[in-house]
XYZ file of C-alpha atoms in Angstrom:
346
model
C 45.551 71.304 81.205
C 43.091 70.468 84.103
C 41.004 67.764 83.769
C 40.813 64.601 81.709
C 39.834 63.352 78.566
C 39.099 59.798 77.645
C 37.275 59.790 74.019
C 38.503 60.541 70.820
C 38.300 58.525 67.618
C 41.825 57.956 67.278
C 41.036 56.028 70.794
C 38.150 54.362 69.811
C 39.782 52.799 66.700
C 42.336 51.703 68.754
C 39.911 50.130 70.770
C 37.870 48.374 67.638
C 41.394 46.825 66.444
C 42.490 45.479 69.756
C 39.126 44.627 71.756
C 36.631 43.314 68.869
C 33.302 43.187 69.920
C 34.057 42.266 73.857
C 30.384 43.602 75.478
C 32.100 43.254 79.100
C 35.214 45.089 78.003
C 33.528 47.977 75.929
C 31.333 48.418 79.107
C 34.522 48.639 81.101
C 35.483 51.312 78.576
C 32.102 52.943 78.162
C 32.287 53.522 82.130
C 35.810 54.952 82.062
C 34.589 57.425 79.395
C 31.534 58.551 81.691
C 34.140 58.644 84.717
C 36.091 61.084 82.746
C 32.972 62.829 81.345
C 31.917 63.188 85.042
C 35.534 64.175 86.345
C 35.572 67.297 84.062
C 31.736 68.193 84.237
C 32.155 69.015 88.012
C 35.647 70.505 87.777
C 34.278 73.079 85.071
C 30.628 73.305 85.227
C 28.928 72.284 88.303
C 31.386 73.151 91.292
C 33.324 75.535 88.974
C 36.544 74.421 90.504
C 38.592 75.540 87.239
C 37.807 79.202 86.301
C 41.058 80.206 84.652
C 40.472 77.819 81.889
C 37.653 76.111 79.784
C 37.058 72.711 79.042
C 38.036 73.212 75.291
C 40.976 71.244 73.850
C 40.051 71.867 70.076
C 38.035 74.463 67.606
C 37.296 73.223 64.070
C 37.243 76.143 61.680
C 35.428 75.828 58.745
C 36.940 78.166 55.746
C 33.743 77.342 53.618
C 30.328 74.847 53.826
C 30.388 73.587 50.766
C 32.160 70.595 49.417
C 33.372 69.352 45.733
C 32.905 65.943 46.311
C 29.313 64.016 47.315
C 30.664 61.162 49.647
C 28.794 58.186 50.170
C 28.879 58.028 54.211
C 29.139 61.257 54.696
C 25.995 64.120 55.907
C 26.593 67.490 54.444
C 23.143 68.986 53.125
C 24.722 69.686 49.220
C 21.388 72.067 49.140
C 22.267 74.332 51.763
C 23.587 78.054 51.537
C 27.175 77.904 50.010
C 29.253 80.512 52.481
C 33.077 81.740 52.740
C 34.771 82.681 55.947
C 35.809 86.298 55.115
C 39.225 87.214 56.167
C 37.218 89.811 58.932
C 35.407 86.879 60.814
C 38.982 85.259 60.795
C 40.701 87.864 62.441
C 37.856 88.487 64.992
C 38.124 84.804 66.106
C 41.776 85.032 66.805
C 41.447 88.406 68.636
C 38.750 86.724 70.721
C 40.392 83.620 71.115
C 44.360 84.969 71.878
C 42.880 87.718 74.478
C 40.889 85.399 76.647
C 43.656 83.242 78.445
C 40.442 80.804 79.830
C 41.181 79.556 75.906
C 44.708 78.759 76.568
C 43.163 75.631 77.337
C 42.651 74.723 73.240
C 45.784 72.589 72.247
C 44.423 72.395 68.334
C 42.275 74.007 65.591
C 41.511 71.765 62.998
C 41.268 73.907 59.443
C 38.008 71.485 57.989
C 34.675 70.681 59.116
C 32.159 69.976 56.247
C 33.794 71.767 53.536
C 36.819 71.511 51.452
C 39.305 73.857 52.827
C 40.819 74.203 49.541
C 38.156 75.232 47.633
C 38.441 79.168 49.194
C 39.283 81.351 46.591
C 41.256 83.284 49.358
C 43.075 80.533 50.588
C 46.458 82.382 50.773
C 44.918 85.282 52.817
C 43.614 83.178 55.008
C 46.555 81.044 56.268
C 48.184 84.513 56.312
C 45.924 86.077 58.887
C 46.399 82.533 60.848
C 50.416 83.366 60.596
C 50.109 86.663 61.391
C 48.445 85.466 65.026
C 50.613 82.734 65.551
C 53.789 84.886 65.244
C 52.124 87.299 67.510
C 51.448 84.615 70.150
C 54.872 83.766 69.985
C 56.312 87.072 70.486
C 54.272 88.025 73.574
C 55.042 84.312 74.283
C 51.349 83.192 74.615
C 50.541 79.717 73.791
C 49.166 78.973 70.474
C 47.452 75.496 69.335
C 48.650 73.511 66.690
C 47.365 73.891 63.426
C 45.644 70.419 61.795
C 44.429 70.334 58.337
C 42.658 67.547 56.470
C 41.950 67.836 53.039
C 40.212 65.263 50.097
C 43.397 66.332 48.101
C 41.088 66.551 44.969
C 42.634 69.799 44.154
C 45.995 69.608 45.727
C 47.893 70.741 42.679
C 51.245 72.709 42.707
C 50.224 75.595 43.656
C 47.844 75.275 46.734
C 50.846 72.402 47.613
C 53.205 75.556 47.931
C 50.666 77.603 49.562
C 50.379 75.487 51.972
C 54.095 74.500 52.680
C 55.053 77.968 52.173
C 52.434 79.379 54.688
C 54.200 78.122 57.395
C 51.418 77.530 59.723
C 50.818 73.995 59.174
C 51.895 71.748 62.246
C 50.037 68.891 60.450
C 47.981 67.983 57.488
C 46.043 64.495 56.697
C 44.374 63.509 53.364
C 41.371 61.799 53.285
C 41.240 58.168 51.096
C 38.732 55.936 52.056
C 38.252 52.446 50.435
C 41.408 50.266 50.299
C 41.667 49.585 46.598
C 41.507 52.063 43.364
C 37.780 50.860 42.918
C 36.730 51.371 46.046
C 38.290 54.798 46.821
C 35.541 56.098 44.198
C 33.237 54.244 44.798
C 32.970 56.140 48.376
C 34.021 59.421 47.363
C 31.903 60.253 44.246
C 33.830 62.444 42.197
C 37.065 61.894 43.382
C 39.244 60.250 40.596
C 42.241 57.836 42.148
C 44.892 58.827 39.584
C 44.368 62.624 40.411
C 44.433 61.903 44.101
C 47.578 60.225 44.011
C 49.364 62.391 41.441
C 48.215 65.379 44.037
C 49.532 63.633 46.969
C 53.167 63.132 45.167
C 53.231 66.803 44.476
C 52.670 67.878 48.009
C 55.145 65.112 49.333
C 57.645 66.391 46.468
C 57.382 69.380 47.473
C 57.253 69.218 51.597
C 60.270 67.169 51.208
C 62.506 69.951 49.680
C 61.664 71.862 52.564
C 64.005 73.035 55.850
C 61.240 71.694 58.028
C 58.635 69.669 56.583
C 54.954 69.286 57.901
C 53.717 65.807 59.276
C 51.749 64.489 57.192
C 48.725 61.619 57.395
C 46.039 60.423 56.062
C 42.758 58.844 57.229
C 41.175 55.789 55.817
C 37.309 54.900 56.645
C 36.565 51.007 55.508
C 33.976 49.141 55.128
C 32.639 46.714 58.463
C 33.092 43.730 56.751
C 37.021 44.297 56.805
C 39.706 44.470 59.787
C 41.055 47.739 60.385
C 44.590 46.726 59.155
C 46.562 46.645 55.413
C 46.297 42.977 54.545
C 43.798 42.609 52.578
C 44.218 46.368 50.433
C 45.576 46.617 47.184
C 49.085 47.141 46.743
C 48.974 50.593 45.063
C 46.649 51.917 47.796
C 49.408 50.739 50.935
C 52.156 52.208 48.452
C 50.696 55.519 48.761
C 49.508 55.034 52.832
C 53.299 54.223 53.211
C 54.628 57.853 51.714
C 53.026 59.673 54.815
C 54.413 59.747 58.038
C 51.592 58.051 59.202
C 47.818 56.750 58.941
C 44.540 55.571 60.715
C 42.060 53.167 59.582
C 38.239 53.972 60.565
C 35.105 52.575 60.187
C 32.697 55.236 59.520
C 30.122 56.428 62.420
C 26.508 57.696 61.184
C 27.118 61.752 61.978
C 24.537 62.560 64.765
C 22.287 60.036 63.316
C 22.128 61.656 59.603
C 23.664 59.015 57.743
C 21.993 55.092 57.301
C 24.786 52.644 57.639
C 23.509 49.030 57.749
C 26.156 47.869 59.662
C 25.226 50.251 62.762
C 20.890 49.470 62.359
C 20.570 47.256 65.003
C 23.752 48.852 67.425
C 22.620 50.455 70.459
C 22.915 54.539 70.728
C 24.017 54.480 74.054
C 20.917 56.480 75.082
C 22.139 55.838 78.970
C 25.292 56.813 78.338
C 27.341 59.171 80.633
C 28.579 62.212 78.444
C 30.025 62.850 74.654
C 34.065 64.311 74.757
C 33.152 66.197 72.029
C 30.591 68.029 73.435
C 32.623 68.832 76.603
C 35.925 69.657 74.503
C 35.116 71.231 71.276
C 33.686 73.940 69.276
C 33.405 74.509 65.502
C 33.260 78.200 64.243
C 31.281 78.313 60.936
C 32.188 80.480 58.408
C 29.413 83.118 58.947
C 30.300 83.538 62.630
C 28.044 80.602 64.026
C 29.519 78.831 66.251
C 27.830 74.684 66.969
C 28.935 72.197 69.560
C 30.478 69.169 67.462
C 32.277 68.166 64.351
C 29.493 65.557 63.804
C 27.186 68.339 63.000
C 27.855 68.709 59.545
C 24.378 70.611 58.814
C 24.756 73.554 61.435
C 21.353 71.956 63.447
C 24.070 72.814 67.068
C 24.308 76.151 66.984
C 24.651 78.104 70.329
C 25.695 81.629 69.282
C 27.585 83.767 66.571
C 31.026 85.655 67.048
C 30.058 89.087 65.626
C 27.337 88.673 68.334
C 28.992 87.459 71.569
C 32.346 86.610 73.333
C 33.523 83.358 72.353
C 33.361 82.291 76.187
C 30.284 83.774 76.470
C 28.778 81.488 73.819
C 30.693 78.110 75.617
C 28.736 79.616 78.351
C 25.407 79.353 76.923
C 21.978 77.764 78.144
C 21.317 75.638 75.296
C 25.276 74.139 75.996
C 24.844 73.705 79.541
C 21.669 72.158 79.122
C 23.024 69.432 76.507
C 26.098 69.056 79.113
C 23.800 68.518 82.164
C 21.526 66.069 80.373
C 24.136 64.119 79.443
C 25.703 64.239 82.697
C 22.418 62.753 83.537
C 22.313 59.918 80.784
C 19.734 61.562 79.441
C 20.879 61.960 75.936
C 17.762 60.764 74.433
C 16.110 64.059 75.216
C 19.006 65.841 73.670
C 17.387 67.008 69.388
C 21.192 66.835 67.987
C 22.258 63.766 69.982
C 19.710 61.367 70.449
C 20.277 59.376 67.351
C 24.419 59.542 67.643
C 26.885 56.843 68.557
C 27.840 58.972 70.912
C 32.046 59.707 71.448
């Protein structure tokens, strides 16, 4: 694609792990992500160099808002409206998306945002309308992104394990297990129980490994600050079950535009000077009513910019209210921004 991208969490991790705490280097860094912010605000928005594609790399697509679980660091209002992605707003998105070659640009759609994926009642419907698309990308030889799943796995059993394997529209999938030890793990995700986590997790292993052509699996880990972001100090049984993946990453959690209190972050500056956010210049999130918001961080729908059954997808990457968040970023101005003032920024 055109353009650059410097910021994404796998990135930042990376950074945590290698750098520390350096101020001079994570200003080095912090400048290198505004350089890059800066690069691809020009090229697509302010001299308009790029027309034949957008600056979108990745659409998160949220099946349903509600969640099983009540997660310690994470922001989803459990009071809101529950809502399901109908099978109609689905296919509308791809028809949208797959006719409007500016979105050839989008290398990935992520199947979670807030909610549990799994927890759609329609869940084999779904991944069929995604397979229908795909296979009709492929035979008019359009590009299609890959398809990225994460799940809490609290419901994995045997038969959404197959449903998903045998969907065949999976290019990866990641399960989320925070913590480090048995305790831990539910101790951060409140209803979660270990010993059904990792009985699900064999089953869909099990399973994917009887397969022609199994899907990459992965899962993500968020641990507390006052650990390193490695295996030492974990508990055997919990690096036994991060080994059976193909592979994981270890996080520290951020505070989700703001909306979460993490003691760890009170006194860390919000970059309020700061030159741009990636994922406001390279993703969407379509909700499942049609609403479409600016960033995964945005758990609670306070980003949204338009609806599908109302306007063209580009149209709504095209709004005022976007441009406006991109230009006052642009201008380190992200203080005046409602939905990003109180982030870490990416």
């Amino acid at each position: 694609m055109f353009g650059f991208q410097v910021n994404t969490f796998e990135f930042k991790n990376f950074l945590v792990q290698r750098i520390g705490k350096s101020t001079f280097i994570w200003r080095i860094v912090e400048f290198m992500q505004g350089l890059s912010y800066s690069f691809n605000y020009w090229l697509y928005y302010k001299l308009k160099l790029v027309k034949s594609k957008s600056s979108i790399t990745e659409i998160n697509i949220e099946f349903v808002s509600y969640c099983n679980l009540r997660c310690k660091l994470c922001s989803l209002d459990h009071e809101k409206t529950k809502v399901r992605m109908s099978p109609a707003i689905l296919k509308h998105f791809f028809e949208d998306l797959l006719s409007d070659s500016r979105f050839s640009s989008v290398k990935t759609l992520h199947l979670y945002n807030a909610g549990e994926v799994l927890l759609h009642p329609n869940l084999d419907e779904m991944l069929s309308i995604i397979k229908h698309y795909k296979d009709l990308a492929r035979d008019k030889r359009i590009s299609f992104p890959k398809i990225s799943l994460l799940t809490n796995a609290t419901i994995l059993d045997d038969k959404n394990s197959k449903t998903l394997i045998e969907s065949g529209v999976l290019d990866y999938i990641r399960f989320s297990m925070d913590g480090g030890s048995r305790e831990k793990f539910e101790e951060m995700r409140v209803r979660a129980k270990w010993d059904e986590f990792v009985k699900n997790i064999n089953i869909f292993v099990e399973l994917n490994k009887k397969t022609s052509k199994p899907i990459p699996t992965g899962i993500i880990t968020l641990v507390d600050y006052k650990n390193k972001l490695n295996t030492k100090w974990m508990s055997e049984e919990f690096i036994t079950l991060l080994n059976m993946v193909d592979g994981y990453e270890l996080r520290y959690a951020h505070n989700w535009g703001g909306e979460v209190e993490i003691e760890e972050l009170k006194n860390k500056s919000l970059k309020s000077h700061k030159i741009g956010c990636s994922l406001l210049m390279h993703q969407l999130v379509l909700l499942p009513n049609g609403d479409i918001t600016v960033c995964c961080a945005d758990l609670n729908s306070k980003g949204v910019i338009g609806n599908i059954n109302k306007d063209k997808l580009f149209s709504i990457y095209s709004k005022p209210l976007r441009l406006e968040m991109l230009h006052k970023f642009m201008k380190g101005k992200k203080k005046e921004i409602d939905l990003c003032k109180d982030c870490e920024t990416f």
